[in-house]
């Protein structure tokens, strides 16, 4: 059913999720659209674009081409670029018009493969689902097409799954995460979401554990567990204590002591009977990790998580909720009446006027795009603990 | 027949999205225009964009826009609307694939509108329902629904389109949005001695000589939509006796007002060279009866040009088509004044630019003309500057020029004073090295796709 957005902007779309995942992999990525879809990705959703040399292009789709099915033009233009430069693959990413005219992405990818000799992928994105759907699809396709089954194992090697700029993972954050891993002698084999090239993705099946850092990567983790038997650990190092737990779980999994499961994202206590109410609005796994950090400070903290995006019931507590639009979000907040709400600054507008909740900003690129690009802070380790203390103080003051 | 070595070089350069202007003169379509841009994938520089449909339409005071489209189509305009402080006048009805396939999203609009109208405070004076590219293919007829809404709410309802899929057509989104905006003007009860400026996003600078020239000829005002504070005040534009389009985006609006209300118009696009400015003023003189005696303006501009040239020296200058609708004429003006213009980044060669284009081919044959959307730009973008000064954000990005002249879309520029503003901005750019990153400048300007 259609959704009315009175306060919020539409969120990052599925094609941005796909393009973002492919950005660093050395492929030729073509968003099949007129102009605006590519522009939304490059201008608003992709923080790397200003310094990027990645080959992400717009197909320049025009009315006549769409109506007459002039796919030859797109094929010729792709071949022209392929002739100019070396690419590892070609991806054609969908948008609303190709969806409407029933563009055959799989067939077109076959055609590109035949004409260029390069692996080619067609993504049937439509601009209607949000970015996490595109990310999850792209991860799955990469795993199926590019991860090599017969691989030399990397003992104590980890794949970091889901470190996307759309979920605000930046270079400094990734460095901090890798440093964290190094402290317990775990080495990254590949990073899914940014930085790693296709060679690293090729080797991913050799890792001994997967570290899932965003919920959009959970399907990938499950797929890799099923196919290559790689266990996974879910969570972010959101405080010193949580970091310790997480690293211990990663080490145990890497050493084959446990074969699956999630570590720090699991709830440690029930929310019942608490006197602190904090509602965390955002990417589920990130907010779950922040909840862990809050509970490290105050074990009986009543904290709820809600998200417009990828949602996994297995990671949810009672009272958590996936959100389905502005109205639902406002109703949810009204029903909780939390002392403190944490979320992207634009979500502040969803607070019902009768609520006295204090709102604390935590920008999310997939919601507000470039608006708060200078305000992104990853709440890891000591910073996570400091932020948790700040939230608890705010909640206490509000009560 | 086998290509000569020279032809091969030219072909290579075409593939790379750039050519010497002297090589381009015989066949400008090899690099410029829709046939050239249709023959390549499009690179989308971070500086790509303009005012966009939302920001442009928001010039109409008290207008509310409801986009009815897949959610992705609305994202860039919505974020830009937040940047420009007008998101409270834009809403989105995000439709799903099954509603498109079943063709029932008109019902969704009917269902959503009452709740939406109840929320909008203050109540809008005009309303635009904007559809996106997919509607060009669906061909939905909105007329009856819009009439019903007008009856129910007592304000004008219009259909708008944000459809870049029609960019190569006769009515691309940039022209269409202006036509639709000015279509909200009611039939004038009487005319006054004013001229309405259409096409530009900002009024011509108050210091421009054009105001005094028109006033001397008995014209009361040169009105612009950006100066209208209410929908009522906006309606005064309809009383103008003449519409003046200074950018091509205003042409469909001016033509529509001619056909609807008989308001004559003149197209006199911004120019920078002495020849160009004089030609525009002569055209304006015919339409307005104003006298053209610009000797003093010309003399003052030459003095400023000389002082600026002394400061700029031999530094190379790149210009792009986002700075002005007349980059070739601006290049001509600068070269005639002794500046070193090395490159022009543009996709178009409109008819009004032909004289400057031809002049440059003769007098500056090595001037590089480059296609900003050429896919090679993604990997050939230089690490070290290929120009010293860039006029326009895209030229700045694609040349890595250390000095940026942040002129966009001819805002405020016209006539001799307009060129003097360029000189002043050139001088200022020399003292503003990297004080602000290009990314911050672009974001602060709020370019919209």
JSON list of N, CA, C and O in Angstrom, two decimals, chain A residues 18-34:
[
{"chain": "A", "resi": 18, "resn": "UNK", "atom": "N", "xyz": [22.48, -1.60, -3.78]},
{"chain": "A", "resi": 18, "resn": "UNK", "atom": "CA", "xyz": [23.27, -2.42, -4.70]},
{"chain": "A", "resi": 18, "resn": "UNK", "atom": "C", "xyz": [24.53, -1.67, -5.12]},
{"chain": "A", "resi": 18, "resn": "UNK", "atom": "O", "xyz": [25.65, -2.19, -5.04]},
{"chain": "A", "resi": 19, "resn": "UNK", "atom": "N", "xyz": [24.35, -0.44, -5.59]},
{"chain": "A", "resi": 19, "resn": "UNK", "atom": "CA", "xyz": [25.49, 0.33, -6.11]},
{"chain": "A", "resi": 19, "resn": "UNK", "atom": "C", "xyz": [26.54, 0.54, -5.02]},
{"chain": "A", "resi": 19, "resn": "UNK", "atom": "O", "xyz": [27.74, 0.49, -5.29]},
{"chain": "A", "resi": 20, "resn": "UNK", "atom": "N", "xyz": [26.08, 0.74, -3.81]},
{"chain": "A", "resi": 20, "resn": "UNK", "atom": "CA", "xyz": [27.00, 0.96, -2.70]},
{"chain": "A", "resi": 20, "resn": "UNK", "atom": "C", "xyz": [27.85, -0.29, -2.43]},
{"chain": "A", "resi": 20, "resn": "UNK", "atom": "O", "xyz": [29.06, -0.20, -2.24]},
{"chain": "A", "resi": 21, "resn": "UNK", "atom": "N", "xyz": [27.21, -1.44, -2.46]},
{"chain": "A", "resi": 21, "resn": "UNK", "atom": "CA", "xyz": [27.94, -2.70, -2.22]},
{"chain": "A", "resi": 21, "resn": "UNK", "atom": "C", "xyz": [28.98, -2.93, -3.32]},
{"chain": "A", "resi": 21, "resn": "UNK", "atom": "O", "xyz": [30.09, -3.40, -3.06]},
{"chain": "A", "resi": 22, "resn": "UNK", "atom": "N", "xyz": [28.65, -2.55, -4.56]},
{"chain": "A", "resi": 22, "resn": "UNK", "atom": "CA", "xyz": [29.54, -2.83, -5.69]},
{"chain": "A", "resi": 22, "resn": "UNK", "atom": "C", "xyz": [30.61, -1.76, -5.88]},
{"chain": "A", "resi": 22, "resn": "UNK", "atom": "O", "xyz": [31.55, -1.95, -6.66]},
{"chain": "A", "resi": 23, "resn": "UNK", "atom": "N", "xyz": [30.48, -0.66, -5.18]},
{"chain": "A", "resi": 23, "resn": "UNK", "atom": "CA", "xyz": [31.30, 0.54, -5.45]},
{"chain": "A", "resi": 23, "resn": "UNK", "atom": "C", "xyz": [32.80, 0.27, -5.50]},
{"chain": "A", "resi": 23, "resn": "UNK", "atom": "O", "xyz": [33.52, 0.80, -6.35]},
{"chain": "A", "resi": 24, "resn": "UNK", "atom": "N", "xyz": [33.31, -0.55, -4.61]},
{"chain": "A", "resi": 24, "resn": "UNK", "atom": "CA", "xyz": [34.77, -0.73, -4.52]},
{"chain": "A", "resi": 24, "resn": "UNK", "atom": "C", "xyz": [35.28, -1.98, -5.23]},
{"chain": "A", "resi": 24, "resn": "UNK", "atom": "O", "xyz": [36.45, -2.34, -5.05]},
{"chain": "A", "resi": 25, "resn": "UNK", "atom": "N", "xyz": [34.43, -2.64, -5.99]},
{"chain": "A", "resi": 25, "resn": "UNK", "atom": "CA", "xyz": [34.80, -3.97, -6.48]},
{"chain": "A", "resi": 25, "resn": "UNK", "atom": "C", "xyz": [35.38, -3.97, -7.89]},
{"chain": "A", "resi": 25, "resn": "UNK", "atom": "O", "xyz": [35.67, -5.04, -8.44]},
{"chain": "A", "resi": 26, "resn": "UNK", "atom": "N", "xyz": [35.57, -2.82, -8.49]},
{"chain": "A", "resi": 26, "resn": "UNK", "atom": "CA", "xyz": [36.23, -2.77, -9.79]},
{"chain": "A", "resi": 26, "resn": "UNK", "atom": "C", "xyz": [35.35, -3.18, -10.95]},
{"chain": "A", "resi": 26, "resn": "UNK", "atom": "O", "xyz": [35.85, -3.58, -12.01]},
{"chain": "A", "resi": 27, "resn": "UNK", "atom": "N", "xyz": [34.07, -3.07, -10.78]},
{"chain": "A", "resi": 27, "resn": "UNK", "atom": "CA", "xyz": [33.15, -3.42, -11.87]},
{"chain": "A", "resi": 27, "resn": "UNK", "atom": "C", "xyz": [32.65, -2.19, -12.59]},
{"chain": "A", "resi": 27, "resn": "UNK", "atom": "O", "xyz": [32.88, -1.05, -12.17]},
{"chain": "A", "resi": 28, "resn": "UNK", "atom": "N", "xyz": [31.99, -2.43, -13.71]},
{"chain": "A", "resi": 28, "resn": "UNK", "atom": "CA", "xyz": [31.27, -1.36, -14.40]},
{"chain": "A", "resi": 28, "resn": "UNK", "atom": "C", "xyz": [29.82, -1.47, -13.95]},
{"chain": "A", "resi": 28, "resn": "UNK", "atom": "O", "xyz": [29.15, -2.47, -14.23]},
{"chain": "A", "resi": 29, "resn": "UNK", "atom": "N", "xyz": [29.36, -0.46, -13.24]},
{"chain": "A", "resi": 29, "resn": "UNK", "atom": "CA", "xyz": [28.01, -0.49, -12.67]},
{"chain": "A", "resi": 29, "resn": "UNK", "atom": "C", "xyz": [27.15, 0.54, -13.40]},
{"chain": "A", "resi": 29, "resn": "UNK", "atom": "O", "xyz": [27.50, 1.73, -13.42]},
{"chain": "A", "resi": 30, "resn": "UNK", "atom": "N", "xyz": [26.07, 0.08, -13.98]},
{"chain": "A", "resi": 30, "resn": "UNK", "atom": "CA", "xyz": [25.20, 0.98, -14.75]},
{"chain": "A", "resi": 30, "resn": "UNK", "atom": "C", "xyz": [23.82, 0.98, -14.11]},
{"chain": "A", "resi": 30, "resn": "UNK", "atom": "O", "xyz": [23.15, -0.05, -14.04]},
{"chain": "A", "resi": 31, "resn": "UNK", "atom": "N", "xyz": [23.42, 2.14, -13.61]},
{"chain": "A", "resi": 31, "resn": "UNK", "atom": "CA", "xyz": [22.05, 2.26, -13.11]},
{"chain": "A", "resi": 31, "resn": "UNK", "atom": "C", "xyz": [21.18, 2.62, -14.32]},
{"chain": "A", "resi": 31, "resn": "UNK", "atom": "O", "xyz": [21.43, 3.64, -14.99]},
{"chain": "A", "resi": 32, "resn": "UNK", "atom": "N", "xyz": [20.23, 1.76, -14.60]},
{"chain": "A", "resi": 32, "resn": "UNK", "atom": "CA", "xyz": [19.43, 1.92, -15.82]},
{"chain": "A", "resi": 32, "resn": "UNK", "atom": "C", "xyz": [18.28, 2.89, -15.53]},
{"chain": "A", "resi": 32, "resn": "UNK", "atom": "O", "xyz": [17.20, 2.50, -15.11]},
{"chain": "A", "resi": 33, "resn": "UNK", "atom": "N", "xyz": [18.56, 4.16, -15.75]},
{"chain": "A", "resi": 33, "resn": "UNK", "atom": "CA", "xyz": [17.57, 5.20, -15.43]},
{"chain": "A", "resi": 33, "resn": "UNK", "atom": "C", "xyz": [17.84, 6.43, -16.28]},
{"chain": "A", "resi": 33, "resn": "UNK", "atom": "O", "xyz": [18.80, 6.48, -17.04]},
{"chain": "A", "resi": 34, "resn": "UNK", "atom": "N", "xyz": [17.00, 7.44, -16.10]},
{"chain": "A", "resi": 34, "resn": "UNK", "atom": "CA", "xyz": [17.14, 8.66, -16.90]},
{"chain": "A", "resi": 34, "resn": "UNK", "atom": "C", "xyz": [18.20, 9.59, -16.34]},
{"chain": "A", "resi": 34, "resn": "UNK", "atom": "O", "xyz": [18.97, 10.20, -17.07]}
]
